[in-house]
Structure formats: structure tokens, C-alpha cells
Short mmCIF file of C-alpha atoms in Angstrom, two decimals:
data_model
loop_
_atom_site.label_atom_id
_atom_site.label_comp_id
_atom_site.label_asym_id
_atom_site.label_seq_id
_atom_site.Cartn_x
_atom_site.Cartn_y
_atom_site.Cartn_z
CA MET I 53 -0.05 0.00 0.02
CA CYS I 54 1.53 3.38 -1.41
CA GLY I 55 -0.26 6.93 -1.52
CA ILE I 56 -0.36 8.66 -4.84
CA ALA I 57 -1.22 11.94 -5.25
CA GLY I 58 -0.98 14.95 -7.98
CA PHE I 59 -2.78 18.17 -9.51
CA ASN I 60 -2.51 20.39 -12.48
CA TRP I 61 -0.48 23.26 -11.45
CA LYS I 62 3.04 23.73 -9.77
CA ASP I 63 3.17 23.89 -6.02
CA GLU I 64 5.53 21.48 -4.15
CA ALA I 65 5.05 23.14 -1.04
CA GLU I 66 1.06 22.44 -0.97
CA MET I 67 1.65 18.80 -2.62
CA ARG I 68 4.21 18.15 0.66
CA LYS I 69 1.07 19.13 2.74
CA VAL I 70 -1.31 17.01 0.68
CA CYS I 71 1.08 14.05 0.96
CA ALA I 72 1.35 14.24 4.76
CA SER I 73 -2.15 12.80 5.20
CA LEU I 74 -0.96 9.78 3.22
CA LEU I 75 1.67 8.79 5.79
CA HIS I 76 0.02 5.59 7.07
CA ARG I 77 0.12 4.54 3.49
CA GLY I 78 3.67 5.03 2.84
CA PRO I 79 5.77 5.26 6.10
CA ASP I 80 8.93 4.36 4.12
CA GLN I 81 10.03 7.00 1.79
CA GLU I 82 8.63 9.96 -0.28
CA GLY I 83 9.39 11.43 -3.53
CA TYR I 84 7.75 14.89 -5.30
CA TYR I 85 8.02 16.36 -8.86
CA ALA I 86 6.89 19.57 -10.48
CA ASP I 87 7.02 21.56 -13.39
CA THR I 88 4.58 24.42 -15.10
CA SER I 89 2.05 21.74 -15.80
CA VAL I 90 1.58 19.15 -12.63
CA THR I 91 3.00 18.30 -9.41
CA LEU I 92 3.31 14.45 -8.10
CA GLY I 93 3.32 13.04 -4.79
CA HIS I 94 4.47 9.95 -3.69
CA LYS I 95 4.62 7.94 0.13
CA ARG I 96 5.88 4.96 -0.66
CA LEU I 97 5.56 1.33 1.61
CA SER I 98 8.49 -0.68 -0.27
CA ILE I 99 7.67 -4.05 -1.00
CA ILE I 100 9.47 -4.69 -4.44
CA ASP I 101 13.05 -3.33 -4.79
CA LEU I 102 13.72 -2.08 -1.54
CA SER I 103 16.67 0.23 -2.42
CA PRO I 104 16.40 4.02 -2.95
CA SER I 105 15.99 3.35 -6.81
CA GLY I 106 12.37 2.45 -6.20
CA ILE I 107 11.31 6.04 -5.20
CA GLN I 108 8.54 7.83 -6.78
CA PRO I 109 7.63 9.14 -9.07
CA MET I 110 9.69 7.53 -11.37
CA ALA I 111 10.83 8.30 -14.78
CA ASN I 112 11.71 6.75 -18.08
CA GLU I 113 15.73 7.55 -19.32
CA ASN I 114 14.75 10.65 -20.90
CA LYS I 115 12.15 11.78 -18.25
CA THR I 116 9.51 12.03 -20.80
CA ILE I 117 7.10 9.48 -18.72
CA LEU I 118 6.53 9.89 -15.19
CA ILE I 119 4.55 7.79 -13.04
CA THR I 120 3.19 7.53 -9.51
CA PHE I 121 1.77 4.13 -8.54
CA ASN I 122 0.01 2.33 -5.84
CA GLY I 123 -0.28 -1.27 -5.75
CA GLU I 124 1.45 -4.53 -7.11
CA ILE I 125 1.74 -6.10 -10.62
CA PHE I 126 1.71 -10.00 -10.39
CA ASN I 127 3.21 -10.27 -13.93
CA PHE I 128 5.73 -7.81 -13.95
CA VAL I 129 8.20 -10.33 -14.67
CA GLU I 130 6.69 -11.64 -17.33
CA LEU I 131 6.03 -8.32 -19.05
CA ARG I 132 9.81 -7.42 -18.39
CA GLN I 133 10.69 -9.87 -20.81
CA ASP I 134 8.25 -8.69 -23.31
CA LEU I 135 9.87 -5.48 -22.92
CA GLN I 136 13.27 -6.06 -23.11
CA LYS I 137 14.15 -3.61 -25.95
CA TYR I 138 13.81 -0.75 -22.95
CA THR I 139 16.41 0.00 -20.05
CA PHE I 140 15.95 -1.18 -16.85
CA LYS I 141 17.54 0.61 -14.17
CA THR I 142 15.46 -0.99 -10.84
CA GLY I 143 13.87 -4.33 -10.04
CA THR I 144 10.74 -2.82 -9.55
CA ASP I 145 7.05 -3.49 -11.12
CA THR I 146 6.67 0.37 -11.32
CA GLU I 147 9.19 0.65 -14.30
CA VAL I 148 7.29 -1.91 -16.30
CA ILE I 149 4.40 -0.12 -15.97
CA ILE I 150 6.51 2.84 -17.38
CA HIS I 151 7.82 0.94 -20.49
CA ALA I 152 4.46 -1.08 -21.16
CA TYR I 153 2.92 2.59 -21.38
CA GLU I 154 5.44 3.19 -24.17
CA GLU I 155 5.16 0.22 -25.73
CA TYR I 156 1.44 -0.04 -25.53
CA GLY I 157 0.00 3.68 -24.69
CA GLU I 158 -3.87 3.32 -23.00
CA GLU I 159 -3.72 -0.47 -23.85
CA CYS I 160 -0.91 -1.00 -21.45
CA VAL I 161 -4.18 -1.69 -18.99
CA ASN I 162 -4.97 -4.79 -20.47
CA LYS I 163 -1.28 -6.28 -20.12
CA LEU I 164 -1.70 -5.81 -16.24
CA THR I 165 -2.64 -8.33 -13.87
CA GLY I 166 -2.82 -7.19 -10.26
CA GLN I 167 -4.08 -4.73 -7.93
CA PHE I 168 -3.24 -1.11 -8.86
CA ALA I 169 -4.18 2.62 -8.89
CA PHE I 170 -1.54 4.93 -10.98
CA ALA I 171 -0.92 7.93 -12.72
CA ILE I 172 1.11 8.43 -15.91
CA TYR I 173 2.35 11.67 -16.57
CA ASP I 174 2.95 12.26 -20.78
CA VAL I 175 5.37 15.37 -20.86
CA THR I 176 5.21 14.96 -24.83
CA LYS I 177 1.44 14.83 -24.90
CA GLN I 178 0.96 16.87 -22.21
CA ILE I 179 -1.63 14.44 -20.49
CA LEU I 180 -2.28 12.49 -17.36
CA PHE I 181 -3.28 9.12 -17.66
CA LEU I 182 -5.25 7.33 -14.80
CA ALA I 183 -5.79 3.70 -14.13
CA ARG I 184 -7.48 1.57 -11.73
CA ASP I 185 -7.16 -2.28 -11.47
CA ARG I 186 -10.27 -4.66 -12.55
CA VAL I 187 -11.89 -5.12 -9.33
CA GLY I 188 -11.03 -1.53 -7.83
CA ILE I 189 -8.99 -3.11 -4.86
CA ASN I 190 -7.14 -0.21 -4.79
CA PRO I 191 -8.96 3.35 -4.39
CA LEU I 192 -8.48 6.41 -6.81
CA TYR I 193 -10.61 9.71 -6.16
CA TYR I 194 -10.31 12.66 -8.50
CA TYR I 195 -11.47 16.47 -8.49
CA PHE I 196 -12.07 18.30 -11.26
CA ASP I 197 -14.12 21.66 -11.23
CA GLY I 198 -13.37 22.84 -14.70
CA LYS I 199 -10.10 24.63 -13.50
CA LYS I 200 -8.38 22.56 -10.98
CA PHE I 201 -7.81 18.84 -11.06
CA ILE I 202 -6.65 16.77 -8.34
CA PHE I 203 -6.05 13.00 -7.72
CA GLY I 204 -5.20 10.80 -5.00
CA SER I 205 -5.55 7.44 -2.93
CA GLU I 206 -7.83 8.91 -0.39
CA LEU I 207 -10.73 11.70 -0.03
CA LYS I 208 -7.93 12.94 2.39
CA VAL I 209 -6.09 14.56 -1.12
CA ILE I 210 -8.95 16.62 -1.78
CA ILE I 211 -9.73 17.63 1.86
CA ASN I 212 -6.48 18.83 2.48
CA SER I 213 -6.35 20.72 -0.65
CA GLU I 214 -7.10 24.44 -1.11
CA VAL I 215 -10.44 23.72 -2.76
CA PRO I 216 -14.20 24.18 -1.92
CA LYS I 217 -15.62 21.33 -0.45
CA GLN I 218 -19.55 20.87 -0.34
CA ILE I 219 -21.42 17.89 0.38
CA ASN I 220 -22.93 16.18 -2.44
CA GLU I 221 -26.38 15.93 -1.95
CA TYR I 222 -27.29 13.43 -4.38
CA ALA I 223 -24.88 11.04 -2.98
CA LEU I 224 -25.78 11.73 0.21
CA HIS I 225 -29.05 9.96 -0.36
CA TYR I 226 -27.32 6.88 -1.35
CA TYR I 227 -25.05 6.83 1.73
CA LEU I 228 -28.08 7.12 4.18
CA ALA I 229 -29.69 4.19 2.29
CA TYR I 230 -26.63 2.04 1.71
CA GLY I 231 -23.78 3.07 3.47
CA TYR I 232 -21.77 4.01 1.04
CA THR I 233 -21.66 6.17 -2.29
CA PRO I 234 -22.38 3.52 -5.50
CA GLY I 235 -20.66 4.30 -9.23
CA LYS I 236 -18.38 7.34 -9.26
CA GLN I 237 -20.13 9.35 -6.91
CA SER I 238 -18.43 10.52 -3.57
CA ILE I 239 -19.96 12.62 -0.75
CA PHE I 240 -18.19 15.91 -2.26
CA GLU I 241 -19.54 17.94 -5.27
CA ASN I 242 -16.84 17.67 -7.98
CA THR I 243 -15.20 14.55 -6.51
CA TYR I 244 -15.35 11.36 -8.03
CA LYS I 245 -14.08 7.89 -7.53
CA LEU I 246 -12.15 6.39 -10.94
CA GLU I 247 -14.50 3.22 -11.07
CA PRO I 248 -12.86 -0.34 -11.09
CA GLY I 249 -11.72 -1.56 -14.68
CA HIS I 250 -11.62 2.15 -15.84
CA TYR I 251 -9.25 4.60 -17.15
CA MET I 252 -9.32 8.16 -18.19
CA VAL I 253 -7.07 10.75 -19.50
CA PHE I 254 -6.81 14.69 -18.57
CA ASP I 255 -5.51 16.72 -21.12
CA LEU I 256 -3.38 19.63 -19.32
CA ARG I 257 -3.40 21.92 -22.64
CA GLU I 258 -7.45 22.01 -23.20
CA ASN I 259 -7.91 21.76 -19.20
CA LYS I 260 -10.17 18.95 -19.63
CA ILE I 261 -10.92 14.95 -19.21
CA THR I 262 -10.91 13.87 -22.69
CA THR I 263 -11.34 9.85 -22.09
CA TYR I 264 -13.26 7.78 -19.46
CA LYS I 265 -13.18 4.54 -20.49
CA LYS I 266 -14.26 0.91 -18.93
CA TYR I 267 -11.39 -1.47 -20.32
CA TRP I 268 -12.62 -4.42 -18.58
CA ASP I 269 -15.85 -6.10 -16.98
CA VAL I 270 -16.74 -9.41 -15.88
CA SER I 271 -17.99 -11.82 -18.51
CA TYR I 272 -18.75 -15.60 -18.49
CA THR I 273 -19.23 -17.71 -20.96
CA SER I 274 -19.99 -21.44 -20.82
CA GLU I 275 -20.76 -24.71 -23.32
CA ILE I 276 -22.53 -26.37 -20.06
CA THR I 277 -26.08 -27.02 -21.17
CA ASP I 278 -27.20 -29.88 -18.42
CA GLU I 279 -28.64 -28.40 -15.30
CA GLN I 280 -27.18 -31.70 -13.27
CA GLU I 281 -23.67 -30.78 -14.70
CA ALA I 282 -24.23 -27.30 -13.80
#
């Protein structure tokens, strides 16, 4: 379990404050990245490659792709073998996601087996690519009010950001009925959950969400036709 966070403006001091609320998710190490387009943060719980080389946000060799990642990719060893044309400097599954994105683009999520929530910053395309695992084991929230875009592992990231917080009355009805808010909804206005098995793209130049897509769903097929056999 790690903690990830990011937003579409430059303010490392603000990101450090936000990430302090995620210390319980990643007490081992922390890392930050900021440029004129984004600020990324990461609180690390070291599991694979315990060395400092695994600190995030992590970048590819020419620093055109950066990632902040929470989770574990179970098939990263096999994927690494398929990506040998790229240079690997660590033993992490994080670096495998970076090169999988370089190789397959948005379709890289279909190659990943595991539990994950991550954000990739594509410097060249000026986009943020956010993805969540198939059944939503790892959480990922985002806030967008038409200007400010924020994402994080927990609602605490939004709560500790300098944005208006108002109760989402529509979601409140569901919470009182079911004890939770289903689907994309969260308890705050302009704040949403990236749904399980989905990814999204935020265009930093246009300042808008350009893609919100389901990449996986439960499917079941069987040739069993006999009731007793079933």
C-alpha cells in the first residue's frame, strides 16, 4: 500500500502538505515532482526492490514519462521479458508499467495483472493517464471543477487541498440508504471515484477530461447446457 497524489499546477509545498495525510499508506520513503503543468507526490511502502532506486515519482530514461503508482503488478516479471528493448534501471514493477505505457499506450492496462491505481504524466503529449485495477482493489479519487484537477489515493488528498468542499446531496441520499456512495459518486461535489476497470485521460493543454473508458468487465461463457452438470 502506497499513497499517490497529483494536481494540474505547480506547487511542491502544497503537495507535501497534501501527502502528509497519506503517511499511513507509505511510511518508508517519499518523492515529489513539479513542473509548470503538474505536481506529483508519492508516499512509499517498500515491497519490491527496497533500494532508493524504487522511489517515486519514477521516470523513464529521458524523463518524458513519469508515474506515481500504488499497488502490485503480479505479472511484472513476464512483462519485463516482453519489454527487453527498453532499459531497466530498477527491479520494480513500477518501471515495467512505464515501459508498458511506452510500448502499448493506453492499452497497457490490458497487459497488467494485479491490483493498482496509478497516474502517468506524459510530458510530450501533456496528458495525465489515470488507471485503476479491474475490480477496484486500490482506490483512486479525483476532483475537477473546470479549472483545478486533483487526484489521490484517498479523499484526504482533496480535503487537504485548497478547493471548496461541499456535500454532494445526491450522493448523500445513497449514503444514508446503503452506507456508501455507489458508482462514480463521492460525498463531495466535483469529486469522484475512478471506477474499477476504468481509465481516464486528462488533457493538460485543454484542461479537460478527454477520455473516460471501461477497459474490463466481468464476462462468463460456458458450453454447459445440462442442469445437473451445472
